């Protein structure tokens, strides 16, 4: 039997493509079910059936409903946080905010079910994911607030409550995931179009930048 030489490390095997595809199929169906029924209402049997596998097979990939739920929320939050670091690395407040708002609306348009899972968890008081939200979101939020404060000291934007500014941006962009069906109904169409999201972006950016004009706050 061949032995590993001292100091040599055996690289871990990368998951097979077939396993990754199976996991992604399970996660997609789990996201849909958790978005519709919440954690309590969703069942592993129904998620497995929708993914075309047995409950026993699903448990091979994810050992419990809690583990599956955590993984869904981990993936959702990772995508939701995209753009926050870019905000602090920019020297152009206007362009940075425009890109950030665009990314948030893109998330709402392309992953509405994930947004709904996250919202259901938070509305319930985040009983299963509160620690992760605090550990992952709070540090980035503090970094962004410091960036806004620096821009304000430089006279590039008005000084407002930047924490609540971020809350407002999150809320209004998230609404285009959570209330997309209502918005589409009121617009007399089956679903919001890409142009609808572009119009939303234009208005949200205009509102935010207007509020941050250096002479906008006395």
Short mmCIF file of C-alpha atoms in Angstrom, two decimals:
data_model
loop_
_atom_site.label_atom_id
_atom_site.label_comp_id
_atom_site.label_asym_id
_atom_site.label_seq_id
_atom_site.Cartn_x
_atom_site.Cartn_y
_atom_site.Cartn_z
CA UNK A 1 0.00 0.00 0.00
CA UNK A 2 1.37 3.39 -0.96
CA UNK A 3 1.93 5.71 1.96
CA UNK A 4 1.76 9.48 2.01
CA UNK A 5 5.16 11.05 2.54
CA UNK A 6 5.57 13.22 5.64
CA UNK A 7 4.42 16.75 4.97
CA UNK A 8 2.32 15.73 1.98
CA UNK A 9 -1.37 16.42 2.24
CA UNK A 10 -4.07 14.55 0.41
CA UNK A 11 -6.40 17.00 -1.26
CA UNK A 12 -10.07 16.37 -0.47
CA UNK A 13 -12.07 15.00 -3.32
CA UNK A 14 -14.34 17.49 -5.01
CA UNK A 15 -18.01 16.50 -4.97
CA UNK A 16 -19.11 14.77 -8.13
CA UNK A 17 -21.15 16.80 -10.60
CA UNK A 18 -24.06 14.41 -10.22
CA UNK A 19 -24.12 14.92 -6.44
CA UNK A 20 -23.95 18.69 -6.81
CA UNK A 21 -26.80 18.61 -9.33
CA UNK A 22 -28.90 16.45 -6.99
CA UNK A 23 -28.22 18.77 -4.05
CA UNK A 24 -29.17 21.81 -6.10
CA UNK A 25 -32.41 20.16 -7.19
CA UNK A 26 -33.29 19.46 -3.56
CA UNK A 27 -32.39 23.01 -2.51
CA UNK A 28 -34.51 24.53 -5.27
CA UNK A 29 -37.58 22.53 -4.27
CA UNK A 30 -36.93 23.16 -0.57
CA UNK A 31 -36.74 26.90 -1.22
CA UNK A 32 -40.08 26.79 -3.02
CA UNK A 33 -41.76 24.81 -0.24
CA UNK A 34 -40.32 26.87 2.62
CA UNK A 35 -41.38 30.05 0.79
CA UNK A 36 -44.95 28.79 0.44
CA UNK A 37 -45.47 26.92 3.71
CA UNK A 38 -42.79 28.18 6.08
CA UNK A 39 -40.54 25.90 8.10
CA UNK A 40 -43.34 24.31 10.11
CA UNK A 41 -45.66 23.74 7.16
CA UNK A 42 -43.11 22.31 4.73
CA UNK A 43 -42.51 18.56 4.85
CA UNK A 44 -39.51 16.53 3.78
CA UNK A 45 -41.84 14.07 2.06
CA UNK A 46 -43.26 16.75 -0.21
CA UNK A 47 -39.87 18.32 -0.88
CA UNK A 48 -38.43 14.94 -1.77
CA UNK A 49 -41.37 14.12 -4.04
CA UNK A 50 -41.00 17.44 -5.85
CA UNK A 51 -37.28 16.72 -6.33
CA UNK A 52 -38.10 13.27 -7.69
CA UNK A 53 -36.45 11.31 -4.89
CA UNK A 54 -37.49 9.46 -1.74
CA UNK A 55 -37.45 10.97 1.74
CA UNK A 56 -34.74 8.47 2.68
CA UNK A 57 -32.62 9.60 -0.28
CA UNK A 58 -33.10 13.26 0.65
CA UNK A 59 -31.81 12.53 4.16
CA UNK A 60 -28.63 11.15 2.61
CA UNK A 61 -27.87 14.67 1.35
CA UNK A 62 -29.36 16.66 4.24
CA UNK A 63 -29.72 14.83 7.58
CA UNK A 64 -32.74 16.78 8.84
CA UNK A 65 -35.30 19.41 7.89
CA UNK A 66 -33.41 21.87 10.09
CA UNK A 67 -30.16 21.22 8.19
CA UNK A 68 -31.93 21.68 4.85
CA UNK A 69 -33.59 24.89 6.03
CA UNK A 70 -30.27 26.26 7.29
CA UNK A 71 -28.60 25.49 3.96
CA UNK A 72 -31.35 27.23 2.01
CA UNK A 73 -31.06 30.32 4.20
CA UNK A 74 -27.25 30.25 3.99
CA UNK A 75 -27.44 30.32 0.19
CA UNK A 76 -30.12 33.02 0.19
CA UNK A 77 -28.20 35.26 2.59
CA UNK A 78 -24.95 34.85 0.66
CA UNK A 79 -26.60 36.17 -2.48
CA UNK A 80 -28.49 38.85 -0.57
CA UNK A 81 -25.24 40.21 0.89
CA UNK A 82 -23.59 40.51 -2.52
CA UNK A 83 -22.76 44.11 -3.25
CA UNK A 84 -22.33 45.28 0.34
CA UNK A 85 -18.55 44.90 0.25
CA UNK A 86 -18.44 46.61 -3.14
CA UNK A 87 -20.21 49.60 -1.59
CA UNK A 88 -17.40 50.19 0.91
CA UNK A 89 -14.68 49.82 -1.72
CA UNK A 90 -16.02 52.55 -3.99
CA UNK A 91 -15.01 56.22 -4.02
CA UNK A 92 -18.08 57.27 -5.99
CA UNK A 93 -21.18 57.33 -3.73
CA UNK A 94 -23.63 57.82 -6.60
CA UNK A 95 -22.34 54.96 -8.73
CA UNK A 96 -21.88 52.68 -5.72
CA UNK A 97 -25.46 53.20 -4.56
CA UNK A 98 -26.81 52.75 -8.08
CA UNK A 99 -24.99 49.41 -8.42
CA UNK A 100 -26.13 48.33 -4.96
CA UNK A 101 -29.79 49.11 -5.61
CA UNK A 102 -29.59 47.39 -9.00
CA UNK A 103 -28.13 44.27 -7.36
CA UNK A 104 -30.86 44.22 -4.72
CA UNK A 105 -33.61 44.50 -7.34
CA UNK A 106 -31.93 41.83 -9.46
CA UNK A 107 -32.00 39.54 -6.42
CA UNK A 108 -35.73 40.27 -5.90
CA UNK A 109 -36.47 39.57 -9.56
CA UNK A 110 -34.40 36.40 -9.95
CA UNK A 111 -34.84 34.83 -6.50
CA UNK A 112 -38.24 35.84 -5.14
CA UNK A 113 -38.79 32.50 -3.40
CA UNK A 114 -35.55 32.84 -1.49
CA UNK A 115 -36.52 36.36 -0.45
CA UNK A 116 -39.82 35.02 0.87
CA UNK A 117 -38.12 32.28 2.90
CA UNK A 118 -35.85 34.86 4.49
CA UNK A 119 -38.74 37.24 5.21
CA UNK A 120 -40.86 34.50 6.82
CA UNK A 121 -37.99 33.60 9.11
CA UNK A 122 -37.37 37.22 10.14
CA UNK A 123 -41.07 38.00 10.66
CA UNK A 124 -41.26 34.99 12.99
CA UNK A 125 -38.46 36.52 15.05
CA UNK A 126 -35.65 34.54 13.36
CA UNK A 127 -35.90 31.61 15.83
CA UNK A 128 -33.69 29.36 13.71
CA UNK A 129 -31.46 31.84 11.92
CA UNK A 130 -31.11 34.88 14.15
CA UNK A 131 -27.53 34.14 15.16
CA UNK A 132 -26.39 33.79 11.55
CA UNK A 133 -28.08 37.06 10.58
CA UNK A 134 -26.41 38.89 13.46
CA UNK A 135 -23.00 37.39 12.77
CA UNK A 136 -23.04 37.89 9.00
CA UNK A 137 -25.09 41.04 8.43
CA UNK A 138 -24.23 43.26 11.41
CA UNK A 139 -20.48 43.55 10.69
CA UNK A 140 -21.07 44.42 7.05
CA UNK A 141 -23.75 46.94 7.98
CA UNK A 142 -21.35 48.67 10.38
CA UNK A 143 -18.72 48.81 7.63
CA UNK A 144 -21.18 50.39 5.20
CA UNK A 145 -22.29 52.95 7.78
CA UNK A 146 -18.65 53.94 8.31
CA UNK A 147 -18.29 54.36 4.55
CA UNK A 148 -21.31 56.65 4.43
CA UNK A 149 -19.96 58.62 7.39
CA UNK A 150 -16.64 59.09 5.59
CA UNK A 151 -18.40 60.33 2.47
CA UNK A 152 -20.42 62.72 4.64
CA UNK A 153 -17.26 64.09 6.32
CA UNK A 154 -15.79 64.67 2.87
CA UNK A 155 -18.89 66.67 1.94
CA UNK A 156 -19.89 64.26 -0.82
CA UNK A 157 -23.26 63.33 0.69
CA UNK A 158 -25.57 64.73 3.35
CA UNK A 159 -25.36 63.34 6.88
CA UNK A 160 -28.47 61.32 7.64
CA UNK A 161 -29.12 58.22 9.72
CA UNK A 162 -27.24 55.80 7.48
CA UNK A 163 -28.36 52.66 9.29
CA UNK A 164 -31.98 53.53 8.57
CA UNK A 165 -31.01 54.47 5.02
CA UNK A 166 -29.86 50.89 4.50
CA UNK A 167 -33.03 49.55 6.14
CA UNK A 168 -35.10 51.61 3.71
CA UNK A 169 -33.16 50.40 0.67
CA UNK A 170 -33.52 46.80 1.83
CA UNK A 171 -37.24 47.20 2.46
CA UNK A 172 -38.20 48.85 -0.79
CA UNK A 173 -36.15 46.50 -2.99
CA UNK A 174 -37.34 43.44 -1.04
CA UNK A 175 -40.92 44.48 -1.68
CA UNK A 176 -40.44 43.70 -5.37
CA UNK A 177 -39.99 40.06 -4.39
CA UNK A 178 -42.56 39.76 -1.62
CA UNK A 179 -45.31 41.78 -3.33
CA UNK A 180 -44.51 41.13 -6.97
CA UNK A 181 -47.86 39.43 -7.57
CA UNK A 182 -49.77 42.36 -6.09
CA UNK A 183 -47.78 44.92 -8.07
CA UNK A 184 -48.34 42.95 -11.30
CA UNK A 185 -52.07 42.67 -10.58
CA UNK A 186 -52.37 46.41 -10.07
CA UNK A 187 -50.47 47.00 -13.31
CA UNK A 188 -52.83 44.65 -15.15
CA UNK A 189 -50.22 42.09 -16.19
CA UNK A 190 -49.43 38.48 -15.25
CA UNK A 191 -45.99 39.32 -13.91
CA UNK A 192 -43.62 42.24 -13.61
CA UNK A 193 -41.33 42.65 -16.59
CA UNK A 194 -37.65 43.51 -16.71
CA UNK A 195 -38.66 47.02 -17.73
CA UNK A 196 -40.78 47.33 -14.58
CA UNK A 197 -37.71 46.58 -12.49
CA UNK A 198 -35.70 49.10 -14.48
CA UNK A 199 -38.33 51.76 -13.78
CA UNK A 200 -38.25 50.85 -10.09
CA UNK A 201 -34.48 51.14 -10.08
CA UNK A 202 -34.57 54.57 -11.70
CA UNK A 203 -37.02 55.89 -9.12
CA UNK A 204 -35.40 54.31 -6.06
CA UNK A 205 -31.97 55.60 -7.09
CA UNK A 206 -33.40 59.06 -7.68
CA UNK A 207 -35.09 59.11 -4.27
CA UNK A 208 -32.00 57.90 -2.41
CA UNK A 209 -29.57 60.23 -4.17
CA UNK A 210 -31.92 63.19 -3.71
CA UNK A 211 -32.03 62.50 0.02
CA UNK A 212 -28.23 62.46 0.12
CA UNK A 213 -27.58 65.71 -1.71
CA UNK A 214 -25.23 67.71 0.54
CA UNK A 215 -27.68 70.61 0.74
CA UNK A 216 -30.76 68.40 1.14
CA UNK A 217 -30.52 68.28 4.91
CA UNK A 218 -30.29 71.48 6.92
#
